[in-house]
Short mmCIF file of C-alpha atoms and ligand atoms in Angstrom, two decimals:
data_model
loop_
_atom_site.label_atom_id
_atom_site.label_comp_id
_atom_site.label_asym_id
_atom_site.label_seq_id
_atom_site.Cartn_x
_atom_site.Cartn_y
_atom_site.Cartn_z
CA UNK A 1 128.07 -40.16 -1.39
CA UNK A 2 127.93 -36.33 -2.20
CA UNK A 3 130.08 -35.19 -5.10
CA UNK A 4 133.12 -32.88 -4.10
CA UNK A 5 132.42 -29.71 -5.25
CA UNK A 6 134.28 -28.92 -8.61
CA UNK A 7 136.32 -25.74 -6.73
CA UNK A 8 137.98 -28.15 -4.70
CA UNK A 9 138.16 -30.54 -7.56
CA UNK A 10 139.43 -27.24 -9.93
CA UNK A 11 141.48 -26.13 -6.83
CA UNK A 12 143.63 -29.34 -6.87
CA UNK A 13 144.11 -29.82 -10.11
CA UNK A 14 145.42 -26.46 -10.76
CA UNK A 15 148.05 -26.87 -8.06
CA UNK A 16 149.07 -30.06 -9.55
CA UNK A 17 149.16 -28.51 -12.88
CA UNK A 18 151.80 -25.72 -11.78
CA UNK A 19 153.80 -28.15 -9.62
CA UNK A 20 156.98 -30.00 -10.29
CA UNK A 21 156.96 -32.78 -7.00
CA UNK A 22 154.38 -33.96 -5.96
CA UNK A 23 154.24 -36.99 -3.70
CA UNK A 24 151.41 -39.79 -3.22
CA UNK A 25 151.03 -41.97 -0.37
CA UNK A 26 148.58 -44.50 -1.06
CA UNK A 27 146.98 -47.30 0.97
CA UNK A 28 144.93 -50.36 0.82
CA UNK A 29 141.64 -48.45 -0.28
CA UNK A 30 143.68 -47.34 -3.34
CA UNK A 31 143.23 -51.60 -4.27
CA UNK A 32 139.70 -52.18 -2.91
CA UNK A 33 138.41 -51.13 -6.05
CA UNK A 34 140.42 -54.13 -7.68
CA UNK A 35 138.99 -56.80 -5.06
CA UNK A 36 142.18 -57.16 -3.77
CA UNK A 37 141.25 -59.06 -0.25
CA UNK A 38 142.51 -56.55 2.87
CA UNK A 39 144.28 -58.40 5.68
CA UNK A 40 141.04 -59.25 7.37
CA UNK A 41 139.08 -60.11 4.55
CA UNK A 42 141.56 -62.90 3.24
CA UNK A 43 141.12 -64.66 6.58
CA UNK A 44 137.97 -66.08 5.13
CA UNK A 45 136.66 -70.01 3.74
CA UNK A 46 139.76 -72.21 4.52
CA UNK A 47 141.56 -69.33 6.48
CA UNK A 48 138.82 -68.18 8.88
CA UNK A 49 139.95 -70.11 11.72
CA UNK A 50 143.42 -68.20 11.78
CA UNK A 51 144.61 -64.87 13.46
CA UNK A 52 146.21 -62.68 10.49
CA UNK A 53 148.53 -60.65 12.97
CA UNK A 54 149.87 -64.37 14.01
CA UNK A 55 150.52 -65.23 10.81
CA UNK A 56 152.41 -61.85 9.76
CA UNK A 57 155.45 -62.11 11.92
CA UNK A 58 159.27 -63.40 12.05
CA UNK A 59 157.72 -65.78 15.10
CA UNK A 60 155.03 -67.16 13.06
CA UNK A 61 157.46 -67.81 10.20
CA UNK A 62 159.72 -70.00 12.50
CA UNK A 63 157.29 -71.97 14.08
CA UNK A 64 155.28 -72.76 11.03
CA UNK A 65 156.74 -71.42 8.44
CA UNK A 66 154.37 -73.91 5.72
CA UNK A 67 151.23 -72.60 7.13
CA UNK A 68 152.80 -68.84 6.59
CA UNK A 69 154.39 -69.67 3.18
CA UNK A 70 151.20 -71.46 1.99
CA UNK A 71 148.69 -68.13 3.78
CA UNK A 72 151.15 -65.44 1.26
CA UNK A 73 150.90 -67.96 -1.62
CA UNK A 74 147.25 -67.84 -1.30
CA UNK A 75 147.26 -63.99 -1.24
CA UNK A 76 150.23 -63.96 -3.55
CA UNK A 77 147.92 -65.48 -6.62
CA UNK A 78 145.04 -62.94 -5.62
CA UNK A 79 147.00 -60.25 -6.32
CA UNK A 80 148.10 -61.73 -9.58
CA UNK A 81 144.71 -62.21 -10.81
CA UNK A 82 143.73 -58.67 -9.58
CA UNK A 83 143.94 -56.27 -12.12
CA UNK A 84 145.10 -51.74 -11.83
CA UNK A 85 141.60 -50.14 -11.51
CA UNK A 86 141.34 -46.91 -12.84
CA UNK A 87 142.90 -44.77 -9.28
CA UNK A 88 145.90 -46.99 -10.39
CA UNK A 89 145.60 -45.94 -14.03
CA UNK A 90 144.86 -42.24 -13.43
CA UNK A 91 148.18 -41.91 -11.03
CA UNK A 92 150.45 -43.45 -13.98
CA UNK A 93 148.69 -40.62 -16.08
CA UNK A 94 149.56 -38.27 -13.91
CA UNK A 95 152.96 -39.35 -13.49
CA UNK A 96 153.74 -38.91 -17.19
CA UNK A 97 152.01 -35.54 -17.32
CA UNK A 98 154.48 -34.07 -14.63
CA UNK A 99 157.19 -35.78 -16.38
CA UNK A 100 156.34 -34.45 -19.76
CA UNK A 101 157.15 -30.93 -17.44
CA UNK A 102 159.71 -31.69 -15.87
CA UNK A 103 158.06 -32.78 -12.94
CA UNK A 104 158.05 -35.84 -11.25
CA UNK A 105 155.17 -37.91 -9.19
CA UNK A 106 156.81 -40.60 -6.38
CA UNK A 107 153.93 -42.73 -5.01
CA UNK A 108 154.93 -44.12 -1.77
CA UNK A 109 152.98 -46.64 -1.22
CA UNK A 110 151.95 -49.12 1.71
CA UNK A 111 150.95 -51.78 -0.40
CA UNK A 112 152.46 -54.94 -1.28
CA UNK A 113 150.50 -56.19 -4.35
CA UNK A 114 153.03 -54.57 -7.35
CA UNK A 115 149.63 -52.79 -8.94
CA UNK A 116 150.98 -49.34 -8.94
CA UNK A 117 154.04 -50.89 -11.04
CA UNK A 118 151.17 -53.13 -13.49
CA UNK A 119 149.76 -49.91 -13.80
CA UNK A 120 152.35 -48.21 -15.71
CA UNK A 121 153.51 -46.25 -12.76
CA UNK A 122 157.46 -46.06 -12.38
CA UNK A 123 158.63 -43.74 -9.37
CA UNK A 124 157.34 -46.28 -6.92
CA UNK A 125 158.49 -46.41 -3.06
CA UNK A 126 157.38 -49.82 -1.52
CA UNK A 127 157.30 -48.95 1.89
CA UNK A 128 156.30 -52.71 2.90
CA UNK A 129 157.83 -54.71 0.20
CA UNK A 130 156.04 -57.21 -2.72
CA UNK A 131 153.63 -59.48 -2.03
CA UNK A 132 154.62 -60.75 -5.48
CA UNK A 133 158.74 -61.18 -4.34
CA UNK A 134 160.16 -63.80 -2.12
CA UNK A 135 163.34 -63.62 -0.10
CA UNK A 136 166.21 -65.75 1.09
CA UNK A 137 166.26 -66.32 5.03
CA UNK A 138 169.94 -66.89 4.91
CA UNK A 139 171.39 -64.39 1.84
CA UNK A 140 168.13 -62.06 1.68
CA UNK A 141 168.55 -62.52 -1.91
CA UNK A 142 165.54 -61.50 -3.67
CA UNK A 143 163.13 -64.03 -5.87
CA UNK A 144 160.40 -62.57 -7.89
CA UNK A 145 160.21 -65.42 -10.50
CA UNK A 146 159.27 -68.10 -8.03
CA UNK A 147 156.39 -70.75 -9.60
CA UNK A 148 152.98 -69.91 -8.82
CA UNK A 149 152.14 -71.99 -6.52
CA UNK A 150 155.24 -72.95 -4.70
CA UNK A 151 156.31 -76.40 -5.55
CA UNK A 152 156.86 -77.04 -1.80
CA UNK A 153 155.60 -75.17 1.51
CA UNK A 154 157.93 -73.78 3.05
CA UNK A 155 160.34 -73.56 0.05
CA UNK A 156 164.23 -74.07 0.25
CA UNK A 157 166.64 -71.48 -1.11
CA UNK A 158 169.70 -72.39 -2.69
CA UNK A 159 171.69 -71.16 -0.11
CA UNK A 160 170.24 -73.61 2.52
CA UNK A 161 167.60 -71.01 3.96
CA UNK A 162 164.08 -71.08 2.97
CA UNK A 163 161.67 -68.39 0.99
CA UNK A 164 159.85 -66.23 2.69
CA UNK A 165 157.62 -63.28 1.57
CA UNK A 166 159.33 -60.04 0.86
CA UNK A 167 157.36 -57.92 3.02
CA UNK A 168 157.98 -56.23 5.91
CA UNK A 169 155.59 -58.37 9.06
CA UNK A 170 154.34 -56.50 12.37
CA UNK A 171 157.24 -55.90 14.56
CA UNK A 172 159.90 -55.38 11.90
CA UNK A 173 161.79 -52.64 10.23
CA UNK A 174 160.72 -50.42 7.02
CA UNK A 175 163.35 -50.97 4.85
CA UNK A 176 166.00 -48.56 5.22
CA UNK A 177 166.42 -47.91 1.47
CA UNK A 178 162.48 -47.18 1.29
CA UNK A 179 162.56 -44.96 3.92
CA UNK A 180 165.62 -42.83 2.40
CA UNK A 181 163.91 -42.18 -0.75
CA UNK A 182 160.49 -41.69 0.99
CA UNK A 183 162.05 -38.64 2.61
CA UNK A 184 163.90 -37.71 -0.10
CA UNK A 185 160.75 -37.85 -1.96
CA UNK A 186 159.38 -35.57 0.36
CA UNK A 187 162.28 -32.75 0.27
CA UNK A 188 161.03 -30.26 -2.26
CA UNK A 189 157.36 -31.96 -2.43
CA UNK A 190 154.69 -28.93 -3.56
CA UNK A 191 151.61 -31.23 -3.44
CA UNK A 192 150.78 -34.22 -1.25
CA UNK A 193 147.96 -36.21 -1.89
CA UNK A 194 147.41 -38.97 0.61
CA UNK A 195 145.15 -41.93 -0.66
CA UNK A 196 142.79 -44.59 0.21
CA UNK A 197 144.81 -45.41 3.52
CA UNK A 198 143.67 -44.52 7.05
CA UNK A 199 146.90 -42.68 7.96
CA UNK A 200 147.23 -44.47 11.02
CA UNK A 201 150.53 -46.36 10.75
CA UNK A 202 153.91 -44.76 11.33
CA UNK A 203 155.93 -43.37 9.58
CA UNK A 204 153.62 -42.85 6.68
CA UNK A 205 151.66 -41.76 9.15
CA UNK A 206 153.72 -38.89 9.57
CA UNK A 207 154.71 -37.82 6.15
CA UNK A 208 151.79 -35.50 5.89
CA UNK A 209 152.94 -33.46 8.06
CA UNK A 210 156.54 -33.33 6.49
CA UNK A 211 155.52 -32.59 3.59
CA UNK A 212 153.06 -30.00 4.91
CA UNK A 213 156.27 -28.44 6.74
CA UNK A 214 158.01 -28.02 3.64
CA UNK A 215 154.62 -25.66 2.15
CA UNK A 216 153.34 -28.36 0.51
CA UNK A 217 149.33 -28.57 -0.49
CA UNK A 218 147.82 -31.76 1.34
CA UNK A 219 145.03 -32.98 -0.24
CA UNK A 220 142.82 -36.96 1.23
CA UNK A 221 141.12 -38.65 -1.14
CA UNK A 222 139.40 -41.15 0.72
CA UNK A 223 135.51 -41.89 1.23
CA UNK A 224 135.85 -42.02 5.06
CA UNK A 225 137.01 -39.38 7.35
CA UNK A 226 140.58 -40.67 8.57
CA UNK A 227 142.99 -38.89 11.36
CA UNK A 228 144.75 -36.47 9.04
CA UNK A 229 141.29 -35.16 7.47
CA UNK A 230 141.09 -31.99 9.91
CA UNK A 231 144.61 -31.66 8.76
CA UNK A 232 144.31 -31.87 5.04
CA UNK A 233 143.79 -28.27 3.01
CA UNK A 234 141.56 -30.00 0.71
CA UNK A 235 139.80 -33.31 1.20
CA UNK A 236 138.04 -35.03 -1.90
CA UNK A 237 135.27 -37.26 -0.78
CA UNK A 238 134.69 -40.62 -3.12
CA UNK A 239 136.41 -43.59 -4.36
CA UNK A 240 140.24 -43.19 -5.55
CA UNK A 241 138.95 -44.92 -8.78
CA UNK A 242 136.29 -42.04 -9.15
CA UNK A 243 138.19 -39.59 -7.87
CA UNK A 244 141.83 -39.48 -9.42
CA UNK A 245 140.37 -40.04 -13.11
CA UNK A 246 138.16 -36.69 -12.56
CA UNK A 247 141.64 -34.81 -11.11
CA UNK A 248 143.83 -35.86 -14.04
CA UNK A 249 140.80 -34.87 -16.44
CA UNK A 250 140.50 -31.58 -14.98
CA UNK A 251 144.43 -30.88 -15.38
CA UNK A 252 144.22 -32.35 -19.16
CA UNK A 253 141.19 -29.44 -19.41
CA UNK A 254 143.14 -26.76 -17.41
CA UNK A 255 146.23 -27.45 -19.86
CA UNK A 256 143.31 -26.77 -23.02
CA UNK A 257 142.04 -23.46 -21.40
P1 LIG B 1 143.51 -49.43 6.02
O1 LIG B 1 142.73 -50.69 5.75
O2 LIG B 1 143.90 -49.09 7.40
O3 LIG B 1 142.70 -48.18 5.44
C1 LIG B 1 142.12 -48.19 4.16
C2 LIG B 1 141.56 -46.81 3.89
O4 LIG B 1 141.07 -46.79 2.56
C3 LIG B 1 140.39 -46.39 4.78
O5 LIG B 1 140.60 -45.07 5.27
C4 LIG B 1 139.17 -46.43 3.84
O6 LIG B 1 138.20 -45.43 4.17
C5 LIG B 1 139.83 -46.12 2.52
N1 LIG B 1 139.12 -46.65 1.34
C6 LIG B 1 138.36 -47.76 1.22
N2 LIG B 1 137.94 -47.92 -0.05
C7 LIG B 1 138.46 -46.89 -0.77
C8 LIG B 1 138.42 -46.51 -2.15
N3 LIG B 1 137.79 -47.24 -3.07
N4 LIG B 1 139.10 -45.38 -2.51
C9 LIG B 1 139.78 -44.65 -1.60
N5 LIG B 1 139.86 -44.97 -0.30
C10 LIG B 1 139.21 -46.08 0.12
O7 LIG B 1 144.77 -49.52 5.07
P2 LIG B 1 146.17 -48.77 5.11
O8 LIG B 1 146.01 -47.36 5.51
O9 LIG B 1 146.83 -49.09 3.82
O10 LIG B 1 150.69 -52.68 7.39
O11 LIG B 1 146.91 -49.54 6.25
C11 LIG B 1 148.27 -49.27 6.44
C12 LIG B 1 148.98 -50.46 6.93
O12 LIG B 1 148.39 -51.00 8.10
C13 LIG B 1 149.00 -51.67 5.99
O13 LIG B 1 149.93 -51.55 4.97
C14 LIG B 1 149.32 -52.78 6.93
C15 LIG B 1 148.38 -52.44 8.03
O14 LIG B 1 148.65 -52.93 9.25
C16 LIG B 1 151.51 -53.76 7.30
O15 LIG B 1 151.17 -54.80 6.80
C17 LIG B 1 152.89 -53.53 7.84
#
């Protein structure tokens, strides 16, 4: 993989350096670099015989709602044995860099696997929920202290519904609170750096181009060209854990100069 070339690297960082908001949407490559199984690759060993977008729906829930409970368990204690890889790390960083300026960094991200948050990072948008965070069928209370694993597949709420996973399955709704403060995240936003996702899925899809409307820089960070690349002002080619460390070191040595 060719190295970006340090202007563009330089270019960034400087932009990020005088900025105040900056805004970054991240996606499943922002994990890969923490083994964190995508969709298709947890449908492997006991799973492989299963269909993942027929397991990630209300319909799939109500007609077998063990197999589902017991398929997000299984991905559930992945994620908690994953560890924040340094893309994760260098984004916190950042965060408190802007913050120590005034600034502020809001990641808005697509992930449900709470790394971001292990990381260190705070402003944090989950725009499809926590893989880590169950929820009531009946109340839609919240449960992020459930035992690991569930003592029972599916497992009853108090209320008299059952637990599912807090995430938002193919077919439903963003939630509406995420999507307020994604936009409002995007009012104002000077830089946008979109990374490790394939920018394919609305509306994150489509906050690129918000932000862009509102003068913003857009910068990809992603190895692979992806549908807002011809779109982007600068793209950084490499691995977010490569990447984002060498952006928050350049800032750190713009700040020195
Ligand atoms: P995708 O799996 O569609 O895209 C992952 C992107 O990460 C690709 O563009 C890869 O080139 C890039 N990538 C891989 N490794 C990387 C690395 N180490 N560093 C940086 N980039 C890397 O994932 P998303 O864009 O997150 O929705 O997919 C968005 C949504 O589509 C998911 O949240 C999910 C899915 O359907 C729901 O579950 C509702």
């Amino acid at each position: 993989m060719a190295e970006n070339p340090a202007s563009e690297l330089i270019r960034v960082a400087e932009r990020l350096r005088g900025g105040r908001r900056v805004v970054a949407l991240t996606g499943a490559g922002v994990s890969a670099e923490s083994k964190i199984p995508t969709f298709r690759d947890a449908m492997s060993g006991l799973w492989a015989s299963f269909d993942p977008q027929r397991l990630a729906t209300p319909e799939a829930f109500e007609a077998d709602p063990a197999t589902v409970s017991k398929w997000y368990d299984f991905r559930r204690e992945k994620c908690a044995q994953a560890l924040p890889n340094p893309g994760h790390l260098a984004l916190a960083r950042l965060e408190g860099l802007l913050e120590t300026r005034g600034g502020r960094l809001d990641i808005l991200t697509q992930n449900v696997d709470g790394l971001h948050q292990r990381a260190g990072s705070k402003r944090i948008t989950e725009l499809h929920g926590s893989i880590m965070r169950w929820r009531c069928t009946r109340t839609n209370a919240r449960a992020d202290d459930l035992p690991m694993p569930l003592p029972s597949y599916p497992m009853p709420s108090p209320s008299g519904g059952w637990y599912r996973p807090d995430v938002v399955w193919f077919g439903e709704m963003l939630p509406e609170a995420a999507l307020a403060a994604a936009w409002e995240a995007l009012e104002g936003c000077e830089v946008f750096l979109s990374i490790g996702t394939s920018a394919v899925v609305y509306p994150a899809a489509g906050f690129a181009d918000e932000a862009r409307s509102r003068g913003a820089l857009i910068v990809e960070v992603n190895p692979e060209q992806t549908p807002l690349t011809s779109r982007a002002d600068v793209v950084l080619r490499g691995l977010s854990g490569v990447v984002l460390p060498q952006l928050v070191d350049a800032i750190m040595d713009a700040r020195m100069a």
